[in-house]
Structure formats: structure tokens, C-alpha cells
Coordinates of C-alpha atoms and ligand atoms in Angstrom, one line a residue:
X37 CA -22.3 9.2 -0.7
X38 CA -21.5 10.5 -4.4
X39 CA -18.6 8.1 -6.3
X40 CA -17.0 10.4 -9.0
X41 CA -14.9 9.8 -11.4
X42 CA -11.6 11.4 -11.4
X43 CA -10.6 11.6 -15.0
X44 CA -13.9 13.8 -16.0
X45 CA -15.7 14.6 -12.4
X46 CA -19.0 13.4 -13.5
X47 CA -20.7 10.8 -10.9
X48 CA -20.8 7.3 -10.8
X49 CA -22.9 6.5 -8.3
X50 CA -24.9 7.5 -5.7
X51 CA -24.5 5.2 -2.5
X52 CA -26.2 4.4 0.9
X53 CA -23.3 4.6 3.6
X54 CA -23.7 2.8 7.2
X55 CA -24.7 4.4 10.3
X56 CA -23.7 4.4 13.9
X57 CA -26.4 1.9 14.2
X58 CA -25.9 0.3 11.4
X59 CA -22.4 -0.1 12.2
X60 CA -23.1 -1.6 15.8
X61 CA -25.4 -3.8 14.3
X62 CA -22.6 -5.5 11.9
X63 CA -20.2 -5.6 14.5
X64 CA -22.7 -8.1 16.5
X65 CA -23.1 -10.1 14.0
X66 CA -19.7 -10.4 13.1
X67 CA -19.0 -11.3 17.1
X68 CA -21.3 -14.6 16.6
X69 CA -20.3 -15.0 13.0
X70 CA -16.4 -15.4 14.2
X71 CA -17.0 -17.7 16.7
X72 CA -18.4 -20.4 14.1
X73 CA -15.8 -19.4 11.7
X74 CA -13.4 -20.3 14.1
X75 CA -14.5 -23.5 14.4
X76 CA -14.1 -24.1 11.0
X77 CA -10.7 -26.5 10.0
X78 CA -8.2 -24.7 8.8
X79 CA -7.8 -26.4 5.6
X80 CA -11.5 -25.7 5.1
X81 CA -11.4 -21.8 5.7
X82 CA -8.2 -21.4 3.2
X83 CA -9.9 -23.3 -0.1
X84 CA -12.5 -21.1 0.6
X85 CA -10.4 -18.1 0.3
X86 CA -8.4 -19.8 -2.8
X87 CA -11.8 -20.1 -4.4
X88 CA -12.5 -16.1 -3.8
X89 CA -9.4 -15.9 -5.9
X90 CA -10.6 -18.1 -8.5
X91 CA -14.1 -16.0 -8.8
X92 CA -12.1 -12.6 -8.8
X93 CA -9.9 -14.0 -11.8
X94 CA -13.0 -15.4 -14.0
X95 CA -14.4 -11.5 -13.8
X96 CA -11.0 -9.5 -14.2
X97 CA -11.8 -7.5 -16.9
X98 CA -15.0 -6.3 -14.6
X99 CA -13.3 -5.9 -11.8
X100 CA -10.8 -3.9 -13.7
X101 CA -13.1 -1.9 -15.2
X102 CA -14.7 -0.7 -12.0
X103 CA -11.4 0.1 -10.1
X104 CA -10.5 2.2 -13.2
X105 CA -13.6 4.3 -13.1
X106 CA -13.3 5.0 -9.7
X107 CA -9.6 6.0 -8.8
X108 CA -8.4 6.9 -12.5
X109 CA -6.1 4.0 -12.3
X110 CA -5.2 3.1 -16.0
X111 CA -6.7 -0.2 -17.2
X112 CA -3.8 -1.8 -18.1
X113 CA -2.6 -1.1 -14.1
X114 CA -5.9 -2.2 -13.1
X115 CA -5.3 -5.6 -14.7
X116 CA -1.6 -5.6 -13.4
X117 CA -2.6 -4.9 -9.9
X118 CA -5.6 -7.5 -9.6
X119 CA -3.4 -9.9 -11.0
X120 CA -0.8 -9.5 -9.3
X121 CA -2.2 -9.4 -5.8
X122 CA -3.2 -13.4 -6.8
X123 CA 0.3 -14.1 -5.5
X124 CA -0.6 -13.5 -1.8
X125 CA -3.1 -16.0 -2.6
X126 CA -0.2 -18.7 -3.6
X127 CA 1.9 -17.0 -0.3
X128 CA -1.0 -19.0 1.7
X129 CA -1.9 -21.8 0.0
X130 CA 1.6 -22.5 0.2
X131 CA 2.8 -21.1 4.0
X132 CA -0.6 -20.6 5.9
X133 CA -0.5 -24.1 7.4
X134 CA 2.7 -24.0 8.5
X135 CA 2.2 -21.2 10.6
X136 CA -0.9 -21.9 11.7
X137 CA -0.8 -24.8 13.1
X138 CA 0.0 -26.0 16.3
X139 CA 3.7 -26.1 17.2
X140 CA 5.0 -29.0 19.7
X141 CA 8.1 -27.2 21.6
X142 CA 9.1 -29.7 23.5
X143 CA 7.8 -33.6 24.2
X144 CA 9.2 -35.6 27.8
X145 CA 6.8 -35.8 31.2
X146 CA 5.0 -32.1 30.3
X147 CA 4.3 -31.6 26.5
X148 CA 4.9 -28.4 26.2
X149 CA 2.8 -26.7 22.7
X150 CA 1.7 -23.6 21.1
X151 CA -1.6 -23.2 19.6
X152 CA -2.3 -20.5 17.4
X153 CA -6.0 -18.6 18.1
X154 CA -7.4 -16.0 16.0
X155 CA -7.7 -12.2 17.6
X156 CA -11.6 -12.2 16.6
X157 CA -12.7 -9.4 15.0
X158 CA -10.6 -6.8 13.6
X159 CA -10.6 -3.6 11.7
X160 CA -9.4 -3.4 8.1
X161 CA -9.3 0.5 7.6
X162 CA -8.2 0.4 3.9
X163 CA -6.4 2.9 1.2
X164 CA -7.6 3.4 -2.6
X165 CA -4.3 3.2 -4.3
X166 CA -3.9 -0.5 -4.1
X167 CA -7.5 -1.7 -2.6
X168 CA -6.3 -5.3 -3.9
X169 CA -3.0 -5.4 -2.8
X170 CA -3.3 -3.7 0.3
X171 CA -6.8 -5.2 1.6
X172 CA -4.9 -8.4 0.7
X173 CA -2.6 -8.0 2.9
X174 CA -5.2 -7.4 5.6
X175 CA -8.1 -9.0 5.0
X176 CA -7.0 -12.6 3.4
X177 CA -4.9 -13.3 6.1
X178 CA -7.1 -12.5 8.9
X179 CA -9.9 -14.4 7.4
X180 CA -7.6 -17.2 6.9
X181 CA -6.4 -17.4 10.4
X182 CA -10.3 -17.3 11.9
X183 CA -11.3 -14.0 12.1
X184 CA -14.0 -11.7 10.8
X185 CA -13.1 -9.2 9.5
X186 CA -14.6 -5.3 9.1
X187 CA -13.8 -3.9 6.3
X188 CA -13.2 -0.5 5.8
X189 CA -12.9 0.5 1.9
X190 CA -11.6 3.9 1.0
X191 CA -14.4 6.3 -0.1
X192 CA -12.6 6.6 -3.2
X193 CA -12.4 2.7 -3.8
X194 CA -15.9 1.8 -2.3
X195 CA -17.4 0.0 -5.1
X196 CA -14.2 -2.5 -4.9
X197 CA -14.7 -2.6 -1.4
X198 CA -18.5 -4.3 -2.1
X199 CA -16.7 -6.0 -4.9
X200 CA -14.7 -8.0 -2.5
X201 CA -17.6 -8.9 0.1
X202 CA -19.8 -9.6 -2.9
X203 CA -16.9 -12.4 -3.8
X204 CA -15.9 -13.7 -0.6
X205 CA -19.7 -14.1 0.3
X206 CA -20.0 -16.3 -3.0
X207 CA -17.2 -18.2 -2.5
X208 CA -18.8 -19.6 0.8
X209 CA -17.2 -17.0 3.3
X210 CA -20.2 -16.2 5.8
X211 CA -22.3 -13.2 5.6
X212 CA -21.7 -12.6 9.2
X213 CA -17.7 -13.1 9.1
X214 CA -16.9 -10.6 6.6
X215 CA -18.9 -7.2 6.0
X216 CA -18.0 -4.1 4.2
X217 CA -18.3 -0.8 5.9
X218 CA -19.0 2.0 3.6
X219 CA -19.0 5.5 4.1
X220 CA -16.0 8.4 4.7
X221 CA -13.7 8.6 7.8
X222 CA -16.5 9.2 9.9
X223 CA -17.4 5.3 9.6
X224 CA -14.1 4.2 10.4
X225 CA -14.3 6.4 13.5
X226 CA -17.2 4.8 14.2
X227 CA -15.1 1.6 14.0
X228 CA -12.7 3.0 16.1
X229 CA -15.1 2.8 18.9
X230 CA -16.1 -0.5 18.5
X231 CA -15.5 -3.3 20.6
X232 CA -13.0 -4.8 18.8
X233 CA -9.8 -7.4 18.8
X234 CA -7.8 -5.5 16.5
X235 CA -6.7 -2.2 13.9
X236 CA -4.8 -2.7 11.1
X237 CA -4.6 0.6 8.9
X238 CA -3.8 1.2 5.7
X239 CA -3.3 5.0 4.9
X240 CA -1.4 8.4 5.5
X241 CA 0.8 9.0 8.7
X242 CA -1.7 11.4 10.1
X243 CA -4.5 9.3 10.4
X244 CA -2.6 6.5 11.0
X245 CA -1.3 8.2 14.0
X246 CA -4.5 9.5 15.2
X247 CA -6.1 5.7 14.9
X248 CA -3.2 4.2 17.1
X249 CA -4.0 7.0 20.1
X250 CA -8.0 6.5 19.7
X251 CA -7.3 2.6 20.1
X252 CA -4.5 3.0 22.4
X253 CA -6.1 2.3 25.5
X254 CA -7.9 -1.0 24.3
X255 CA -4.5 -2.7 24.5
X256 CA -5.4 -4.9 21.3
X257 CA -2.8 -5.4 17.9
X258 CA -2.9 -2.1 16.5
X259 CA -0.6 -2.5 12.7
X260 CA -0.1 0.7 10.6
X261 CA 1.4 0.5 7.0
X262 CA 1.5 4.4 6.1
X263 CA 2.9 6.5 3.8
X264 CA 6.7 7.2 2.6
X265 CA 9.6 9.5 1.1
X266 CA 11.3 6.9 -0.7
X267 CA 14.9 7.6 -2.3
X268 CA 16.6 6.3 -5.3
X269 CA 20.5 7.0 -5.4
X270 CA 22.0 6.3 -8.5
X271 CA 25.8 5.6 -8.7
X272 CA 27.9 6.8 -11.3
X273 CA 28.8 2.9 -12.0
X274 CA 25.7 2.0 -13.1
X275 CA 26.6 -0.3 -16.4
X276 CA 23.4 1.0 -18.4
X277 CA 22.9 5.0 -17.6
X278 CA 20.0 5.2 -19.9
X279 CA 18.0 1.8 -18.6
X280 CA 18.5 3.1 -14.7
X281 CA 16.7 6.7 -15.8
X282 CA 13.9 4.3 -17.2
X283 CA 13.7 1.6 -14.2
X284 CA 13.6 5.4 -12.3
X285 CA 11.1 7.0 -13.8
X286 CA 9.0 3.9 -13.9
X287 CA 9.4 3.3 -10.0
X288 CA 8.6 7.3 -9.3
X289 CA 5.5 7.4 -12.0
X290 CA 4.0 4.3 -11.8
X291 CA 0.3 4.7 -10.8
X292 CA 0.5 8.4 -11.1
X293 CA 2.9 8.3 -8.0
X294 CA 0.7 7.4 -6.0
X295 CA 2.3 3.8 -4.4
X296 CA 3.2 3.8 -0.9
X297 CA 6.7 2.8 -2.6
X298 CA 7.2 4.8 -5.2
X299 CA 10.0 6.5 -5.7
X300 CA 9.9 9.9 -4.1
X301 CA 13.1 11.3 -4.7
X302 CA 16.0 10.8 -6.5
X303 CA 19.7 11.7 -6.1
X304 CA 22.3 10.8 -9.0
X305 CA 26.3 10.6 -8.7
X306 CA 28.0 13.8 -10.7
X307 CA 29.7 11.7 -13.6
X308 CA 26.8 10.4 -15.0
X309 CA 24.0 13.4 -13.7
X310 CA 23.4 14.8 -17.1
X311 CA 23.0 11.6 -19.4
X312 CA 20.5 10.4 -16.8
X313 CA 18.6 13.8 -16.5
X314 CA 18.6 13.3 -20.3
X315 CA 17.4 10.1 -20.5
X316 CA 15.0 10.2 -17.8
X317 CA 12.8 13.5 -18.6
X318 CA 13.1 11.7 -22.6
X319 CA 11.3 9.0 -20.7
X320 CA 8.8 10.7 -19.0
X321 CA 7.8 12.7 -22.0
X322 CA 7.0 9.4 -23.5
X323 CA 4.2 8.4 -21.1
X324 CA 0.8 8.2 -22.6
X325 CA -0.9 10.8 -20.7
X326 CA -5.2 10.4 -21.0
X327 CA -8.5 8.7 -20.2
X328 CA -7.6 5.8 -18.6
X329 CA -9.7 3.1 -19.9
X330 CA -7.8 2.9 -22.8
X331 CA -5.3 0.6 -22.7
X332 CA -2.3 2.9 -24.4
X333 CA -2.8 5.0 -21.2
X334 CA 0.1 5.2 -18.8
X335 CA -0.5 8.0 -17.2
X336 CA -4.2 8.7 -15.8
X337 CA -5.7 11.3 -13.5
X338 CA -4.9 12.1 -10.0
X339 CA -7.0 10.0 -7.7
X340 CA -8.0 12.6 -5.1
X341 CA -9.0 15.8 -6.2
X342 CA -7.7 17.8 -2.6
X343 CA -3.9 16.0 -3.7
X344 CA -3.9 17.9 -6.8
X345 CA -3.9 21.5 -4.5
X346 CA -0.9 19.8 -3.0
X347 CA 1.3 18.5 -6.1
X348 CA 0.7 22.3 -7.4
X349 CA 1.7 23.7 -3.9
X350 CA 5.0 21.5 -3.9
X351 CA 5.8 22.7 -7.6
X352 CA 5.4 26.6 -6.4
X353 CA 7.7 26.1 -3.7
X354 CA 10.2 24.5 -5.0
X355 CA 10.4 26.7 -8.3
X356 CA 10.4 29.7 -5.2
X357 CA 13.4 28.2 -3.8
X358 CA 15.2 27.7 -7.1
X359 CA 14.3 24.0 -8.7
X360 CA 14.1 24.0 -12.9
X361 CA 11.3 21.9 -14.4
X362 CA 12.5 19.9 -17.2
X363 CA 8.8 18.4 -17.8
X364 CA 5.1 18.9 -17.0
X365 CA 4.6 21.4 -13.7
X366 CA 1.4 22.1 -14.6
X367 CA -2.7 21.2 -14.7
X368 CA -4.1 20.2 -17.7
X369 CA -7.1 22.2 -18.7
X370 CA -10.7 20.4 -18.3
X371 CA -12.1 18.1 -17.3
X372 CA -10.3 15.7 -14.9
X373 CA -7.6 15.8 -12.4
X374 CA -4.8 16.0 -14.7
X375 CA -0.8 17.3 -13.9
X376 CA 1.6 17.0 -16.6
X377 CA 4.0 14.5 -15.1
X378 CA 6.6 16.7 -13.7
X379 CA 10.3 16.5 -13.7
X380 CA 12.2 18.9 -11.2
X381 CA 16.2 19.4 -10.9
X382 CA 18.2 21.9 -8.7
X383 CA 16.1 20.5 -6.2
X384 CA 17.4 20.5 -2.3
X385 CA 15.7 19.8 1.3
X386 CA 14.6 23.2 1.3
X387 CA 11.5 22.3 -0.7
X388 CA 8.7 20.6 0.2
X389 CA 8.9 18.3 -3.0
X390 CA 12.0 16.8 -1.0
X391 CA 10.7 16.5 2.3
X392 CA 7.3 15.9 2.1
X393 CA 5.1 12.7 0.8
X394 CA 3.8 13.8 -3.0
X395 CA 1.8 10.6 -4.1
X396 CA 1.5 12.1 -7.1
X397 CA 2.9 12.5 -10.6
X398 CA 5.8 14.4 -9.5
X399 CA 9.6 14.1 -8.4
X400 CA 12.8 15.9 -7.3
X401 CA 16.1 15.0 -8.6
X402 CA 19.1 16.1 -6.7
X403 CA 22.9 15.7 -7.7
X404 CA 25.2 14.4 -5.2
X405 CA 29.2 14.5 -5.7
X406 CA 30.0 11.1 -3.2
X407 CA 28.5 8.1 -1.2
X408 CA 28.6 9.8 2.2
X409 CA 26.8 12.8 0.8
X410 CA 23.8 10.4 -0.9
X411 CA 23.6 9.0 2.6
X412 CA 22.8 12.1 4.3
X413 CA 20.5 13.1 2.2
X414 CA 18.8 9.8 2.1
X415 CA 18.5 9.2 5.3
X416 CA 16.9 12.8 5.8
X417 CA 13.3 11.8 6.5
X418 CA 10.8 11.3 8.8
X419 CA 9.9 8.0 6.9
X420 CA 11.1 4.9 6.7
X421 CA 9.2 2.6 4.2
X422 CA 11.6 1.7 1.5
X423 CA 15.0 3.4 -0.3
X424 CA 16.7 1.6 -2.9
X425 CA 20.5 1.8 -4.7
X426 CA 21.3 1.4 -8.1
X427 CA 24.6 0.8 -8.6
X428 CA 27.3 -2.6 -10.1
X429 CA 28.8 -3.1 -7.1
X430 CA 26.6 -4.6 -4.4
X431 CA 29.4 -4.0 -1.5
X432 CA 28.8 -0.3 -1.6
X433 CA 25.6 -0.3 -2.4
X434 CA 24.7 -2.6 1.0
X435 CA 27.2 0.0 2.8
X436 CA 24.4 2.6 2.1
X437 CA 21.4 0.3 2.9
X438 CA 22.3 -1.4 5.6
X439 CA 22.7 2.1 7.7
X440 CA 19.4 3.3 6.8
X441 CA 16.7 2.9 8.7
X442 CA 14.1 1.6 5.9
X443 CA 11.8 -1.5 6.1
X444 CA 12.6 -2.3 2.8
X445 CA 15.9 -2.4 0.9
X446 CA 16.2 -2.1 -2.4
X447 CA 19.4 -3.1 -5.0
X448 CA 19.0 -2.7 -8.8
X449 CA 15.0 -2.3 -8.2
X450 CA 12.4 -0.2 -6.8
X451 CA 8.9 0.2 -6.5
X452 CA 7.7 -4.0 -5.3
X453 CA 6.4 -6.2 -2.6
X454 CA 6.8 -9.9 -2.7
X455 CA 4.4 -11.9 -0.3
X456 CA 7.4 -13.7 0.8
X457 CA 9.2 -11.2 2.6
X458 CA 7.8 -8.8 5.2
X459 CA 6.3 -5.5 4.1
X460 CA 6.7 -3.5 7.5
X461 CA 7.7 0.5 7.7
X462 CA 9.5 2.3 10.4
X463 CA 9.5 5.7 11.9
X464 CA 6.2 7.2 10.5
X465 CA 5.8 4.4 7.9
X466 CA 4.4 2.3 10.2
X467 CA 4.2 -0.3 12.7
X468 CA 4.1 -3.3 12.9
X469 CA 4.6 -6.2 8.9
X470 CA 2.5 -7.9 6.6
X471 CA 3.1 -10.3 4.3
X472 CA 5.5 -13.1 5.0
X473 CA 5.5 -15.8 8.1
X474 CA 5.3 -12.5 10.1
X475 CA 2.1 -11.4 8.0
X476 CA 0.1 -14.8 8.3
X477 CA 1.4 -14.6 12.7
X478 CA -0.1 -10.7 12.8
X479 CA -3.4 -11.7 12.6
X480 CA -3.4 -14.7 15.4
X481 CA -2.2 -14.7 19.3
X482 CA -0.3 -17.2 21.0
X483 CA -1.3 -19.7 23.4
X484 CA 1.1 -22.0 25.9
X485 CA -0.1 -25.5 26.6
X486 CA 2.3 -27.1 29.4
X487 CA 0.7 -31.0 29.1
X488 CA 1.7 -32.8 31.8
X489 CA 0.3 -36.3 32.1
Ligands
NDP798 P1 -6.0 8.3 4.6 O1 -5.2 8.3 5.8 O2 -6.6 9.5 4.1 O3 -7.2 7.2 4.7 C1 -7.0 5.9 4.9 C2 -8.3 5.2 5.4 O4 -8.6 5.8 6.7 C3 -9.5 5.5 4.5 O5 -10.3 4.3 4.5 C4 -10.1 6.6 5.2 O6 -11.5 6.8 4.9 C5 -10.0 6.2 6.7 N1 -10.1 7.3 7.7 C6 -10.0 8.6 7.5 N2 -10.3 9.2 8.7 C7 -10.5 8.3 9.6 C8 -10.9 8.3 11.0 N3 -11.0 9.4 11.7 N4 -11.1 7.1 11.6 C9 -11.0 6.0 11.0 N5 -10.7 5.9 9.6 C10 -10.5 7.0 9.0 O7 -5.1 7.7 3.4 P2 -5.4 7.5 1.9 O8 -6.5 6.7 1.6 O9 -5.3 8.9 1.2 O10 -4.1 6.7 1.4 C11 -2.9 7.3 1.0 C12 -1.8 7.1 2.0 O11 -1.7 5.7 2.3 C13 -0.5 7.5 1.6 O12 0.2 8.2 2.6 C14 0.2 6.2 1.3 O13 1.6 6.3 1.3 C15 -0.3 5.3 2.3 N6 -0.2 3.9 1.9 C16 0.7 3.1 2.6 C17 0.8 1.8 2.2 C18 1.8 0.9 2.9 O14 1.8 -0.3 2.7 N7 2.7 1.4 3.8 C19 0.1 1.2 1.1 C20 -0.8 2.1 0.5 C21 -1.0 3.4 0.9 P3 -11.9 7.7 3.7 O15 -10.9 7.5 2.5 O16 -13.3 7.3 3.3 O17 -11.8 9.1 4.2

């Protein structure tokens, strides 16, 4: 398989991918491998995991480096993301005991208890955009709990992927409990017909969807965290119009766009519309646009080269059904998957820019005249990851929230996850939660002792 890099398509590196036998071999291994692991003390299994942290911290700038060169992510992002994702590392240090551990219900003439067993082995089918963050949320925890874990990089974020088993296997995780799986889809469909415990997926509603149908009839845990069409409504209260248009434009352009939670579109209260149009496109013309190693870079290329065909498709059709672009709309010329970010007004649920996930450098903004109407709109999606209110008043902002049917709710902020609450999507977002209590229970099943004597 050829790695390229997207901000000037030359290549990388040239890598061997696995197999269908190679594949069945690994998944063998990791069968005997898990049973040991299991056997392992807890306590054990997490400083062994806390020391992985410690090893990925001492070679940050490396690691940073290599994440950049592979998905255009701009180094200063790179940094941010790896560490950053060291805080699910403190989630379980701090909570993974807890949950873990046996739980006495009731005591009298039959004990009653619940004991917490790891599924086995599982799937990790993983996403580029966030390989730290998002693998985290998989792979840590699952290892943690007793599993083994295969691990299925993106092809765009494969020489992280070996990053992490190249880490965990230092910092004393077995060979045969964790193994990378590199390669395209075609290696993750070999996964998919593995003997497995359990799937949890990382990536775009269609392939989501077409993972939990494949694995259906294996009855096993099957999780999904998928994409989104996340809106921002901005109330014409707002104390600070010009500091909402930046918090806005950071949570829609952030990593190119391309967060499962980024803001996708935005809708803005009449009275304040054109001062926050104003601001916000002065914002966005600010952004350091350019080879993202350097560290002044904001804005870097577009992972994927088959999204930028998209971005440009949603710009066409929205322009065809009337939208104004106030910044960027176009390719740059050269090398490198480059758009101009791109600020659209006169936008509506016509266009596909509206409707349809962008992950990309890229967003619709919409004025609305009241509440009620913001609400519609909103809740016009076939997602439901995240949607966030800025506003003063956190009564009617909550009386928006609390009606929509979002995983995440957002007040005065956008664009995060915090281990310490459940990151879970509904409708085609996904199925199932990470992160949290709930995260560190996903990845272990229940058993009933009744002790009677
Ligand atoms: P994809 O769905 O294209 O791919 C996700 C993973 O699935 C990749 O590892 C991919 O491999 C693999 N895959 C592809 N085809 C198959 C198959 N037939 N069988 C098994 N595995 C397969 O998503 P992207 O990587 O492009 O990620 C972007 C999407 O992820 C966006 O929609 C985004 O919103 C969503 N996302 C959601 C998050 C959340 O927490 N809710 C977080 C991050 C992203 P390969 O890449 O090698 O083709």
C-alpha cells in the first residue's frame, strides 16, 4: 500500500498490508494471547497502559511529526490532539477500578455479586481524523478491561496505527494481545469475518451501517460512533457578537472540518446576523492557510483526496440554488489538496451543504427570525451527534436542547469531548457510548454470582 502525503501528493511510504491469511493467523494468536491477559490483575494491566502513555509523551514531537505527514493535520493540531487524548489516560487511572471490579449487590444467606469479564477479542475499525483520540476511546479501554484488541488503522493514518502497537508492545502489553491490521477496507472486511467477541467502528454512517448488518447475525456488542451535521444557533443575546463568530468559526474549521463534531452548520438570530457574518468571514480570512509542518499553519490540506470532489460538489450546488460566498469556494492551484476555507450565506436545506456531512473546510450559514424557527431547522437531520446554543440565557437555550435528539449538548461551546461524560450518537451517528463509566462497561459483560452458603 502507497502512504501519500496530502499537502504535496508525493509518497511516503511504501507498505506490506496483511492478508486473508495473515489476518487469520493474528486473530489466533490474539485468541491465546487474551486468555493470559485476562489473567492478569487489573491493577497490573492499567500501569501498563499508563506507562504507554508515558512512552507516547517522551516522543511527542515524533509522533506529531508522522501524524502530520500523513493526514495534513497541522503540527501545532498534531501536538494538541496527542496531548490531549492523555486525558482518557487520567479518565482510567482515576475510574477504571471502580468499574471494574466486582460489585457485591446484596450480602444475607445468598451473596448475591457481579463480576465484570472481558468480551475477548474485538475489532477496533478506526478513522484518520483523530487516530489518537478516537482509537483511545477504543482500544485503551478494551485493553484495560482484558481484551485483545485488533486494530484496524485508517489507511490514511497507518503509520500511527503501527505507532501505537510499536508503544503498547514496549510498554509490556503482549505481542499476542494487541496487533495492528494494516491494509484498506478490504482488511477490515476480512475482520468482519472473523470469529470475533466484538465491533466497535469508528467512521462514516455508510460503512458503519454496512459493518453492523455483516456482524449482525454474530449477536456480539457491535458500537458505532459515525459521522454528523452538527448545528450552531446563535441568539441575538449573545453578550460578545464578535467572540461567538470566533468560538464559531473555530468549532466549524478546526482540523480542516474534518471532526466528527465540528460545527456543520450555523444559523444566527436576525438582530445580530450582519455583525456576526462580519466578524466571522474577518475571522476566517485570518487563518494561516499552508504546509502544515509549520507551526503558523492553521489551516492544512484536505485529508482525503476523493472528499475534495465532494467539498467542490456541495459549493456548486449550493451557489445553483442561490448561496453567496463571502470567503474561499475554491481549489488552490498545485500541489496538495488545498480549498480556500469557505464561508457560504443565503444558504437553506435545499443544498447539500446543509444537509449533507462536509468534513471539510466549509460551512453554511443561515439566518433565522425566532427560537421555534432555529429549532426546526436544527433538528432537520438525519444525525444526531452533537448541536450546541450560544446564547446569555441558559433557560432558552436548554428549551432548544433538550428537544433535540443529539448525544451531545452543547451551551456557550462546541466542538469537545471530555472522557468524563459519554460520547454516544443517535440516529445515524451511532450506536451505542464511549468514554465515561459507560465507556470503561462497553468493553466487559456482566456476570450474576448468587452465593449461597
Ligand atoms: P470510513 O467509513 O470511510 O472508514 C472508517 C474505517 O472503516 C477505516 O478504517 C476504513 O478503512 C474501514 N473500512 C472501510 N470499508 C470497510 C469494510 N468494508 N469493512 C470493514 N472496514 C472498512 O470513514 P473515514 O475514515 O473517512 O472517517 C470519517 C468519518 O468518520 C466521518 O463521517 C466522521 O464524522 C466519522 N467519525 C466519527 C466519530 C465519532 O466519534 N462519532 C469520530 C471520528 C470520525 P480504510 O480507511 O482503510 O478504507
Amino acid at each position: 500500500m502507497k502512504i501519500f502525503n496530502p499537502a504535496n501528493n508525493t509518497l511516503i511510504q511504501e507498505i506490506e498490508t496483511d492478508t486473508k491469511e495473515s489476518v487469520a493467523q493474528k486473530v489466533e494468536s490474539l485468541k491465546v494471547g487474551q486468555k493470559a491477559w485476562q489473567a492478569v490483575p487489573l491493577a497490573e494491566r492499567l500501569g501498563i497502559i499508563l506507562k504507554y502513555g508515558e512512552l507516547v509523551q517522551d516522543k511527542i514531537e515524533d509522533l506529531a511529526h508522522i501524524l502530520t505527514l500523513e493526514t495534513g493535520k497541522p503540527i501545532q493540531q498534531s501536538i494538541n490532539e496527542i496531548r490531549g487524548a492523555n486525558n482518557r489516560l487520567v479518565h482510567l487511572e482515576k475510574h477504571a477500578i471502580k468499574w471494574l471490579s466486582p460489585e457485591v449487590m446484596t450480602e444475607g444467606p445468598t451473596r448475591e455479586v457481579v463480576e465484570y469479564e472481558p468480551l475477548g477479542v474485538i475489532a477496533n475499525i478506526s478513522a484518520w481524523n483523530f487516530p489518537y483520540n478516537v482509537g483511545y476511546n477504543v482500544f485503551l479501554y478494551a485493553l484495560v478491561a482484558g481484551n485483545a484488541v485488533c486494530y484496524k488503522p485508517s489507511e490514511f493514518s497507518t503509520l500511527t496505527g503501527l505507532k501505537f502497537q510499536e508503544l503498547l508492545w514496549k510498554a509490556g502489553v503482549p505481542s499476542d494481545v494487541f496487533a495492528a491490521f494494516i491494509g484498506t477496507g478490504e482488511v477490515g472486511q476480512y475482520l468482519l469475518e472473523s470469529d470475533l467477541d466484538g465491533y466497535f467502528f469508528t467512521g462514516s454512517y455508510e460503512t458503519g451501517k454496512y459493518i453492523a448488518t455483516q456482524v449482525a447475525h454474530k449477536l456480539v456488542p457491535v458500537q458505532l460512533e459515525l459521522g454528523g451535521k452538527d448545528p450552531l444557533y446563535v441568539m441575538d443575546d449573545v453578550p460578545d457578537v464578535k467572540q461567538a463568530a470566533i468560538n464559531a468559526a473555530e468549532g466549524a474549521f478546526y482540523n480542516n472540518g474534518q471532526s466528527c463534531c465540528a460545527v456543520e452548520r450555523i444559523y444566527v438570530q436576525d438582530g445580530i446576523y450582519d455583525e456576526f457574518i462580519s466578524a466571522f468571514v474577518e475571522e476566517v480570512k485570518g487563518y494561516t492557510m499552508g504546509d502544515p509542518l509549520s507551526k503558523d499553519t492553521f489551516i492544512g490540506p484536505v485529508t482525503r483526496s476523493q472528499q475534495v470532489d465532494l467539498i467542490l460538489g456541495q459549493i456548486k450546488d449550493a451557489l445553483f440554488h442561490g448561496a453567496e460566498i463571502r470567503t474561499g469556494g475554491f481549489r488552490t492551484e498545485g500541489e496538495g489538496n488545498y480549498i480556500v476555507p469557505t464561508v457560504l450565506t443565503s444558504v437553506n436545506h435545499d443544498m447539500r451543504v446543509m444537509k449533507e456531512e462536509s468534513f471539510g473546510p466549509i460551512i453554511g450559514i443561515q439566518r433565522v427570525k425566532s427560537d421555534q424557527e432555529a429549532f426546526e431547522l436544527m433538528k432537520d437531520t438525519d444525525y444526531g451527534l452533537t448541536a450546541a446554543v450560544f446564547s446569555q440565557d441558559q433557560d432558552r437555550a436548554r428549551a432548544i436542547l433538550d428537544r433535540l435528539s443529539v448525544g451531545t449538548a452543547y451551551w456557550n461551546c462546541c466542538d469537545r469531548v471530555s472522557p468524563e461524560v459519554p460520547w454516544t450518537g443517535r440516529k445515524n451517528s451511532g450506536l451505542g457510548a464511549t468514554l465515561s463509566y459507560q465507556g470503561i462497561r462497553a468493553f466487559v459483560q456482566p456476570k450474576a454470582y448468587h452465593l449461597r452458603g
